[in-house]
């Protein structure tokens, strides 16, 4: 299953002006290492409330806006008092004919990361688009397939250890869970699942 990635040219958010990006900057972003991009994005969000709002819009979703297959309870978030709530999370007072002491403030929505990594297929997935058959995986291990003739002419002294060639030549292996070839689709089908975590992270 192909890894889901953010679009290279995302459409501007409503009300946002789309400014042209310098070719050199685009190249720098496309060639930078992931850790540097994370640090850069964090610095931008710390420096700009508007940048932080856009990042929230793209990377966070309401906790109740997830599909089946979510086993864990990941980091949650409550609207930031300084930066305010993201779209659709404004606080509101509900007035009635009773005294002011009966006014009730609407609780802010809890948010969570929109993208997660599946513990079964190791692929990134969108928690808002995670159907019952979104993931295919094997729960077994790959082992060399000596029943066929794939390794018939292989000499480990010349070509290397067979066990080290699992990723390079998956067709020469088979899964011990189902007997299928090492490059075959998963024998299990279900929703993507996240790693179980009790840690709370405030964004």
Coordinates of N, CA and C in Angstrom, one line a residue:
X1 N 0.9 -1.2 0.0 CA 0.0 0.0 0.0 C 0.9 1.2 0.0
X2 N 0.7 2.2 -0.9 CA 1.6 3.3 -1.0 C 1.4 4.2 0.2
X3 N 2.5 4.8 0.6 CA 2.6 5.7 1.8 C 1.9 7.0 1.4
X4 N 1.0 7.5 2.3 CA 0.2 8.7 2.1 C 1.1 9.9 2.5
X5 N 1.1 10.9 1.7 CA 1.9 12.1 1.9 C 1.1 13.3 1.7
X6 N 1.5 14.4 2.3 CA 0.9 15.7 2.1 C 1.1 16.1 0.7
X7 N 0.2 16.8 0.0 CA 0.4 17.2 -1.4 C 1.5 18.2 -1.5
X8 N 2.3 18.2 -2.6 CA 3.4 19.1 -2.7 C 3.0 20.5 -3.0
X9 N 1.8 20.7 -3.6 CA 1.3 22.0 -3.8 C -0.1 22.1 -3.2
X10 N -0.2 22.2 -1.9 CA -1.6 22.2 -1.3 C -2.3 23.5 -1.7
X11 N -3.6 23.4 -1.8 CA -4.4 24.5 -2.1 C -4.5 25.5 -1.0
X12 N -4.5 26.8 -1.2 CA -4.6 27.8 -0.1 C -5.9 27.6 0.7
X13 N -5.8 27.9 2.0 CA -7.0 27.8 2.8 C -7.9 29.0 2.4
X14 N -9.2 28.9 2.7 CA -10.1 29.9 2.4 C -9.7 31.3 3.0
X15 N -9.7 32.3 2.2 CA -9.2 33.6 2.6 C -7.7 33.8 2.6
X16 N -7.0 32.8 2.2 CA -5.5 32.9 2.2 C -5.1 33.2 0.8
X17 N -4.1 34.2 0.7 CA -3.5 34.5 -0.6 C -2.4 33.5 -1.0
X18 N -2.4 33.0 -2.2 CA -1.4 32.0 -2.6 C -0.2 32.8 -3.2
X19 N 0.9 32.9 -2.4 CA 2.1 33.6 -2.9 C 3.0 32.6 -3.6
X20 N 3.7 33.0 -4.7 CA 4.6 32.1 -5.4 C 5.8 31.8 -4.5
X21 N 6.2 30.5 -4.6 CA 7.4 30.1 -3.8 C 8.6 30.2 -4.6
X22 N 9.7 30.7 -4.1 CA 11.0 30.8 -4.8 C 11.4 29.4 -5.1
X23 N 11.9 29.1 -6.3 CA 12.4 27.8 -6.7 C 13.5 27.2 -5.8
X24 N 14.3 28.1 -5.3 CA 15.4 27.7 -4.4 C 14.9 27.2 -3.1
X25 N 13.8 27.8 -2.6 CA 13.2 27.4 -1.4 C 12.5 26.1 -1.6
X26 N 11.8 25.9 -2.7 CA 11.1 24.6 -2.9 C 12.2 23.5 -3.0
X27 N 13.3 23.7 -3.6 CA 14.3 22.7 -3.7 C 14.9 22.4 -2.3
X28 N 15.1 23.4 -1.5 CA 15.6 23.2 -0.2 C 14.7 22.4 0.7
X29 N 13.4 22.6 0.5 CA 12.4 21.8 1.3 C 12.3 20.4 0.8
X30 N 12.4 20.2 -0.5 CA 12.3 18.9 -1.1 C 13.5 18.0 -0.8
X31 N 14.7 18.7 -0.5 CA 15.9 17.9 -0.3 C 16.4 17.9 1.2
X32 N 15.7 18.6 2.0 CA 16.1 18.6 3.4 C 15.7 17.3 4.1
X33 N 16.4 17.0 5.2 CA 16.1 15.8 5.9 C 14.9 16.0 6.8
X34 N 14.2 15.0 7.1 CA 12.9 15.1 7.8 C 13.1 15.8 9.2
X35 N 14.1 15.5 9.9 CA 14.3 16.1 11.2 C 14.5 17.6 11.1
X36 N 15.2 18.1 10.1 CA 15.4 19.5 9.9 C 14.1 20.2 9.5
X37 N 13.3 19.5 8.7 CA 12.0 20.0 8.3 C 11.1 20.2 9.6
X38 N 11.1 19.2 10.5 CA 10.3 19.3 11.7 C 10.8 20.5 12.5
X39 N 12.1 20.6 12.7 CA 12.6 21.7 13.5 C 12.2 23.1 12.9
X40 N 12.3 23.1 11.6 CA 11.9 24.4 10.9 C 10.5 24.7 11.0
X41 N 9.6 23.7 10.9 CA 8.2 23.9 11.0 C 7.8 24.4 12.4
X42 N 8.4 23.8 13.4 CA 8.2 24.2 14.8 C 8.6 25.6 15.0
X43 N 9.7 26.0 14.5 CA 10.2 27.4 14.6 C 9.3 28.4 14.0
X44 N 8.7 28.0 12.8 CA 7.8 28.9 12.1 C 6.5 29.0 12.9
X45 N 6.0 27.9 13.4 CA 4.8 28.0 14.2 C 5.0 28.8 15.5
X46 N 6.2 28.7 16.1 CA 6.5 29.5 17.3 C 6.5 31.0 17.0
X47 N 7.0 31.3 15.8 CA 7.1 32.7 15.4 C 5.9 33.3 14.8
X48 N 4.9 32.6 14.4 CA 3.8 33.1 13.7 C 2.5 32.4 14.1
X49 N 1.6 33.2 14.7 CA 0.3 32.6 15.1 C -0.5 32.1 13.8
X50 N -0.4 32.8 12.7 CA -1.1 32.4 11.5 C -0.5 31.1 11.0
X51 N 0.8 31.0 11.0 CA 1.4 29.7 10.6 C 1.0 28.6 11.5
X52 N 0.9 28.8 12.8 CA 0.4 27.8 13.7 C -1.0 27.4 13.4
X53 N -1.8 28.4 13.0 CA -3.2 28.1 12.7 C -3.3 27.2 11.5
X54 N -2.5 27.5 10.5 CA -2.5 26.7 9.2 C -2.0 25.3 9.5
X55 N -1.0 25.1 10.3 CA -0.5 23.8 10.7 C -1.5 23.0 11.4
X56 N -2.3 23.7 12.3 CA -3.3 23.0 13.1 C -4.4 22.5 12.1
X57 N -4.7 23.4 11.1 CA -5.8 23.0 10.1 C -5.4 21.8 9.3
X58 N -4.1 21.7 9.0 CA -3.6 20.6 8.1 C -3.3 19.3 8.9
X59 N -2.9 19.4 10.2 CA -2.3 18.3 10.9 C -3.2 17.8 12.0
X60 N -4.2 18.5 12.4 CA -5.0 18.1 13.6 C -6.5 18.0 13.1
X61 N -7.2 17.1 13.8 CA -8.6 16.9 13.5 C -9.3 16.6 14.8
X62 N -10.6 16.9 14.9 CA -11.4 16.6 16.1 C -11.2 15.1 16.4
X63 N -11.1 14.8 17.7 CA -10.9 13.4 18.1 C -12.0 12.5 17.7
X64 N -13.2 13.1 17.6 CA -14.4 12.2 17.2 C -14.5 12.1 15.7
X65 N -13.6 12.6 15.0 CA -13.7 12.6 13.5 C -12.7 11.5 13.0
X66 N -12.7 10.3 13.6 CA -11.8 9.2 13.2 C -12.7 8.0 12.8
X67 N -12.0 7.2 12.0 CA -12.7 6.0 11.5 C -12.3 4.8 12.4
X68 N -12.9 3.6 12.1 CA -12.7 2.4 12.9 C -11.2 2.0 12.8
X69 N -10.8 1.2 13.8 CA -9.5 0.8 13.9 C -8.5 1.5 14.8
X70 N -9.1 2.5 15.5 CA -8.2 3.2 16.4 C -8.2 2.6 17.8
X71 N -7.1 1.9 18.1 CA -7.1 1.2 19.4 C -6.5 2.0 20.5
X72 N -5.7 3.0 20.2 CA -5.0 3.7 21.2 C -5.8 5.0 21.5
X73 N -5.3 5.7 22.5 CA -5.9 7.0 22.9 C -4.7 8.0 22.9
X74 N -4.4 8.5 21.7 CA -3.2 9.4 21.5 C -3.4 10.8 22.2
X75 N -2.3 11.6 21.9 CA -2.3 12.9 22.5 C -3.5 13.7 22.2
X76 N -4.0 14.4 23.1 CA -5.2 15.3 22.9 C -4.8 16.7 23.1
X77 N -5.7 17.6 22.7 CA -5.4 19.0 22.7 C -6.7 19.8 23.1
X78 N -6.5 20.8 23.8 CA -7.6 21.7 24.1 C -7.2 23.1 23.5
X79 N -8.2 23.9 23.0 CA -7.9 25.1 22.4 C -6.9 25.9 23.2
X80 N -5.9 26.5 22.6 CA -4.9 27.3 23.2 C -5.5 28.7 23.5
X81 N -5.3 29.1 24.8 CA -5.9 30.4 25.2 C -5.2 31.6 24.5
X82 N -3.9 31.5 24.2 CA -3.2 32.6 23.5 C -3.5 32.6 22.0
X83 N -3.5 31.4 21.4 CA -3.7 31.4 19.9 C -5.1 31.2 19.5
X84 N -5.9 30.8 20.5 CA -7.4 30.7 20.2 C -7.6 29.3 19.6
X85 N -8.9 29.0 19.4 CA -9.3 27.7 18.9 C -9.2 27.7 17.4
X86 N -9.0 26.5 16.8 CA -9.0 26.4 15.4 C -10.5 26.5 14.9
X87 N -10.7 26.5 13.6 CA -12.0 26.7 13.0 C -13.0 25.7 13.5
X88 N -14.1 26.1 13.9 CA -15.2 25.2 14.4 C -15.1 24.9 15.9
X89 N -14.1 25.6 16.6 CA -13.9 25.3 18.0 C -14.2 26.5 18.9
X90 N -14.8 27.5 18.4 CA -15.0 28.7 19.2 C -15.9 28.4 20.5
X91 N -15.5 29.0 21.6 CA -16.3 28.9 22.8 C -17.5 29.8 22.7
X92 N -18.6 29.4 23.3 CA -19.8 30.2 23.3 C -20.6 30.0 24.6
X93 N -21.3 31.1 24.9 CA -22.1 31.1 26.1 C -23.5 30.9 25.7
X94 N -24.3 30.1 26.4 CA -25.7 29.8 26.1 C -26.5 30.5 27.2
X95 N -27.2 31.6 26.8 CA -27.9 32.4 27.7 C -29.4 31.9 27.8
X96 N -30.0 32.1 28.9 CA -31.4 31.7 29.1 C -32.1 32.8 29.9
X97 N -33.3 32.6 30.2 CA -34.1 33.6 31.0 C -33.7 33.5 32.5
X98 N -32.9 32.5 32.8 CA -32.6 32.3 34.2 C -31.4 33.3 34.6
X99 N -31.1 33.4 35.9 CA -30.0 34.3 36.3 C -28.7 34.0 35.6
X100 N -27.8 35.0 35.6 CA -26.6 34.8 34.8 C -25.7 33.7 35.3
X101 N -26.0 33.2 36.6 CA -25.2 32.1 37.1 C -25.5 30.8 36.4
X102 N -26.5 30.8 35.6 CA -26.8 29.5 34.9 C -26.1 29.4 33.6
X103 N -25.4 30.5 33.1 CA -24.7 30.5 31.9 C -23.7 29.3 31.8
X104 N -23.7 28.6 30.7 CA -22.8 27.4 30.5 C -21.9 27.7 29.3
X105 N -20.6 27.5 29.6 CA -19.6 27.6 28.5 C -19.4 26.3 27.8
X106 N -19.5 26.3 26.4 CA -19.3 25.1 25.7 C -17.9 24.6 25.8
X107 N -17.7 23.3 26.0 CA -16.4 22.8 26.2 C -15.7 22.7 24.8
X108 N -14.4 23.0 24.8 CA -13.7 23.0 23.5 C -13.5 21.5 23.0
X109 N -13.5 21.4 21.7 CA -13.3 20.0 21.2 C -11.8 19.6 21.5
X110 N -11.7 18.3 21.6 CA -10.4 17.7 21.8 C -9.9 17.3 20.4
X111 N -8.6 17.7 20.1 CA -8.0 17.4 18.8 C -6.9 16.4 18.9
X112 N -6.6 15.8 17.8 CA -5.6 14.7 17.8 C -4.8 14.8 16.4
X113 N -3.6 14.3 16.3 CA -2.9 14.3 15.0 C -3.8 13.6 13.9
X114 N -3.8 14.1 12.7 CA -4.6 13.6 11.6 C -3.9 12.3 11.0
X115 N -2.6 12.3 11.1 CA -1.8 11.2 10.4 C -1.1 10.4 11.5
X116 N -1.2 9.1 11.3 CA -0.5 8.1 12.2 C 0.2 7.0 11.4
X117 N 1.0 6.2 12.1 CA 1.7 5.1 11.5 C 1.0 3.8 11.9
X118 N 0.7 3.0 11.0 CA 0.0 1.7 11.3 C 1.1 0.7 11.8
X119 N 0.7 0.0 12.9 CA 1.6 -0.9 13.5 C 1.6 -2.3 12.8
X120 N 0.7 -2.4 11.8 CA 0.7 -3.7 11.1 C 1.5 -3.6 9.7
X121 N 1.2 -2.5 9.0 CA 1.9 -2.4 7.6 C 3.0 -1.3 7.6
X122 N 3.2 -0.6 8.8 CA 4.2 0.4 8.9 C 4.0 1.6 7.9
X123 N 2.8 1.8 7.4 CA 2.5 2.9 6.5 C 1.8 4.0 7.3
X124 N 2.0 5.3 6.8 CA 1.3 6.4 7.3 C -0.2 6.4 6.8
X125 N -1.1 6.7 7.6 CA -2.5 6.8 7.2 C -3.2 7.9 7.8
X126 N -4.3 8.3 7.1 CA -5.2 9.4 7.6 C -6.3 8.8 8.4
X127 N -6.3 9.3 9.7 CA -7.3 8.7 10.6 C -8.7 9.0 10.3
X128 N -8.9 10.0 9.4 CA -10.3 10.4 9.0 C -10.7 9.6 7.8
X129 N -9.8 8.8 7.2 CA -10.1 8.0 6.0 C -9.5 6.6 6.2
X130 N -10.1 5.9 7.2 CA -9.5 4.6 7.6 C -10.6 3.5 7.6
X131 N -10.9 2.9 6.5 CA -12.0 2.0 6.3 C -11.7 0.6 6.9
X132 N -12.7 -0.3 6.9 CA -12.5 -1.6 7.4 C -11.5 -2.5 6.6
X133 N -11.3 -2.1 5.4 CA -10.3 -2.9 4.5 C -9.2 -2.0 4.0
X134 N -8.8 -1.0 4.8 CA -7.8 0.0 4.4 C -6.4 -0.6 4.5
X135 N -6.2 -1.7 5.3 CA -4.8 -2.2 5.5 C -4.8 -3.7 5.1
X136 N -3.7 -4.1 4.5 CA -3.4 -5.5 4.3 C -2.0 -5.8 4.8
X137 N -1.9 -6.9 5.6 CA -0.6 -7.2 6.2 C -0.4 -8.6 6.5
X138 N 0.8 -9.1 6.8 CA 1.1 -10.4 7.2 C 1.5 -10.4 8.7
X139 N 1.0 -11.3 9.4 CA 1.4 -11.4 10.8 C 2.6 -12.4 11.1
X140 N 3.1 -12.9 10.0 CA 4.2 -13.8 10.1 C 5.5 -13.2 9.6
X141 N 6.6 -14.0 9.5 CA 7.9 -13.6 9.0 C 8.2 -14.2 7.6
X142 N 9.1 -13.5 6.9 CA 9.5 -14.1 5.6 C 10.7 -15.0 5.9
X143 N 10.7 -16.2 5.2 CA 11.8 -17.1 5.3 C 12.2 -17.5 3.9
X144 N 13.4 -17.9 3.6 CA 13.9 -18.3 2.3 C 13.0 -19.5 1.7
X145 N 12.7 -19.3 0.5 CA 11.9 -20.4 -0.2 C 12.8 -21.3 -1.0
X146 N 13.1 -22.4 -0.4 CA 14.0 -23.4 -1.1 C 13.3 -24.4 -1.9
X147 N 11.9 -24.3 -1.9 CA 11.2 -25.3 -2.7 C 11.3 -25.1 -4.2
X148 N 11.4 -23.8 -4.5 CA 11.6 -23.5 -6.0 C 13.0 -23.4 -6.4
X149 N 13.3 -22.9 -7.5 CA 14.7 -22.8 -8.0 C 15.3 -21.4 -8.0
X150 N 14.6 -20.5 -7.2 CA 15.1 -19.1 -7.2 C 16.6 -19.1 -6.7
X151 N 16.9 -19.9 -5.7 CA 18.2 -19.8 -5.1 C 19.1 -21.0 -5.6
X152 N 18.7 -21.6 -6.7 CA 19.5 -22.8 -7.1 C 20.9 -22.5 -7.5
X153 N 21.2 -21.4 -8.1 CA 22.5 -21.0 -8.5 C 23.2 -20.0 -7.5
X154 N 22.6 -19.8 -6.3 CA 23.1 -18.8 -5.4 C 24.3 -19.4 -4.6
X155 N 25.4 -18.7 -4.5 CA 26.5 -19.1 -3.8 C 26.8 -18.1 -2.7
X156 N 26.5 -18.4 -1.4 CA 26.6 -17.4 -0.4 C 28.0 -16.8 -0.3
X157 N 29.1 -17.6 -0.6 CA 30.4 -17.1 -0.5 C 30.7 -16.0 -1.6
X158 N 29.9 -16.1 -2.7 CA 30.1 -15.1 -3.8 C 29.0 -14.0 -3.8
X159 N 27.8 -14.4 -3.5 CA 26.6 -13.5 -3.6 C 26.1 -13.0 -2.3
X160 N 26.6 -13.4 -1.2 CA 26.2 -13.0 0.1 C 25.2 -13.9 0.7
X161 N 24.9 -13.7 2.0 CA 24.0 -14.6 2.8 C 22.6 -14.3 2.3
X162 N 21.8 -15.4 2.1 CA 20.5 -15.3 1.6 C 19.6 -14.5 2.6
X163 N 19.8 -14.7 3.9 CA 19.0 -14.1 4.9 C 19.1 -12.6 4.8
X164 N 20.2 -12.1 4.2 CA 20.4 -10.6 4.2 C 19.8 -10.0 2.9
X165 N 19.2 -10.8 2.1 CA 18.7 -10.4 0.8 C 17.2 -10.3 0.8
X166 N 16.6 -10.4 1.9 CA 15.1 -10.4 2.0 C 14.4 -9.2 1.4
X167 N 15.0 -8.0 1.6 CA 14.3 -6.8 1.1 C 14.7 -6.6 -0.4
X168 N 15.8 -7.1 -0.8 CA 16.2 -6.9 -2.2 C 15.6 -7.9 -3.2
X169 N 15.3 -9.2 -2.7 CA 14.7 -10.2 -3.5 C 13.6 -10.9 -2.7
X170 N 12.5 -10.1 -2.4 CA 11.4 -10.7 -1.6 C 10.7 -11.9 -2.3
X171 N 10.8 -12.0 -3.7 CA 10.2 -13.1 -4.4 C 10.9 -14.4 -4.1
X172 N 12.1 -14.4 -3.5 CA 12.8 -15.6 -3.2 C 12.5 -16.0 -1.8
X173 N 11.5 -15.4 -1.1 CA 11.1 -15.7 0.2 C 9.6 -16.0 0.2
X174 N 9.1 -16.6 1.3 CA 7.7 -16.8 1.5 C 7.4 -16.5 3.0
X175 N 6.1 -16.2 3.2 CA 5.7 -15.9 4.6 C 5.3 -17.2 5.3
X176 N 5.7 -17.3 6.5 CA 5.4 -18.5 7.3 C 4.0 -18.5 7.8
X177 N 3.3 -17.4 7.7 CA 1.9 -17.3 8.2 C 0.9 -17.9 7.2
X178 N 1.2 -17.8 5.9 CA 0.3 -18.2 4.9 C 0.9 -18.9 3.7
X179 N 2.2 -19.0 3.6 CA 2.9 -19.7 2.6 C 3.0 -18.9 1.3
X180 N 2.5 -17.6 1.3 CA 2.6 -16.8 0.1 C 4.0 -16.2 -0.2
X181 N 4.2 -15.9 -1.4 CA 5.5 -15.3 -1.8 C 5.8 -14.0 -1.0
X182 N 7.1 -13.7 -0.8 CA 7.5 -12.6 0.0 C 7.1 -11.2 -0.5
X183 N 6.7 -11.2 -1.8 CA 6.2 -9.9 -2.3 C 4.7 -9.9 -2.5
X184 N 4.0 -10.9 -2.0 CA 2.5 -10.9 -2.1 C 1.9 -10.0 -1.1
X185 N 0.6 -9.6 -1.5 CA -0.2 -8.7 -0.6 C -0.5 -9.4 0.7
X186 N -0.7 -8.7 1.8 CA -1.0 -9.2 3.1 C -2.1 -10.2 3.1
X187 N -2.0 -11.2 3.9 CA -3.1 -12.2 4.0 C -4.2 -11.8 5.0
X188 N -3.9 -10.7 5.8 CA -4.9 -10.2 6.7 C -5.4 -8.8 6.2
X189 N -6.7 -8.6 6.3 CA -7.3 -7.4 5.9 C -8.1 -6.7 7.0
X190 N -7.9 -5.4 7.2 CA -8.7 -4.7 8.3 C -8.3 -3.3 8.3
X191 N -8.8 -2.5 9.2 CA -8.4 -1.1 9.3 C -7.0 -0.9 9.8
X192 N -6.4 0.2 9.5 CA -5.1 0.5 10.1 C -5.3 0.6 11.6
X193 N -4.2 0.3 12.3 CA -4.2 0.4 13.8 C -3.0 1.2 14.3
X194 N -3.2 1.9 15.3 CA -2.1 2.7 15.9 C -1.4 2.0 17.1
X195 N -0.2 2.4 17.4 CA 0.4 1.9 18.6 C -0.3 2.4 19.9
X196 N -0.5 1.5 20.8 CA -1.2 1.8 22.0 C -0.3 2.7 22.9
X197 N -0.9 3.8 23.3 CA -0.1 4.8 24.1 C -1.0 5.5 25.1
X198 N -0.6 5.6 26.3 CA -1.4 6.4 27.4 C -0.8 7.8 27.6
X199 N 0.2 8.1 26.8 CA 0.8 9.4 26.9 C -0.1 10.5 26.4
X200 N -0.2 11.6 27.1 CA -1.0 12.8 26.7 C 0.0 13.9 26.3
X201 N -0.3 14.4 25.1 CA 0.6 15.4 24.5 C -0.3 16.6 24.2
X202 N 0.1 17.8 24.7 CA -0.7 19.0 24.4 C -0.1 19.8 23.3
X203 N -0.9 20.0 22.2 CA -0.4 20.7 21.0 C -0.7 22.2 21.1

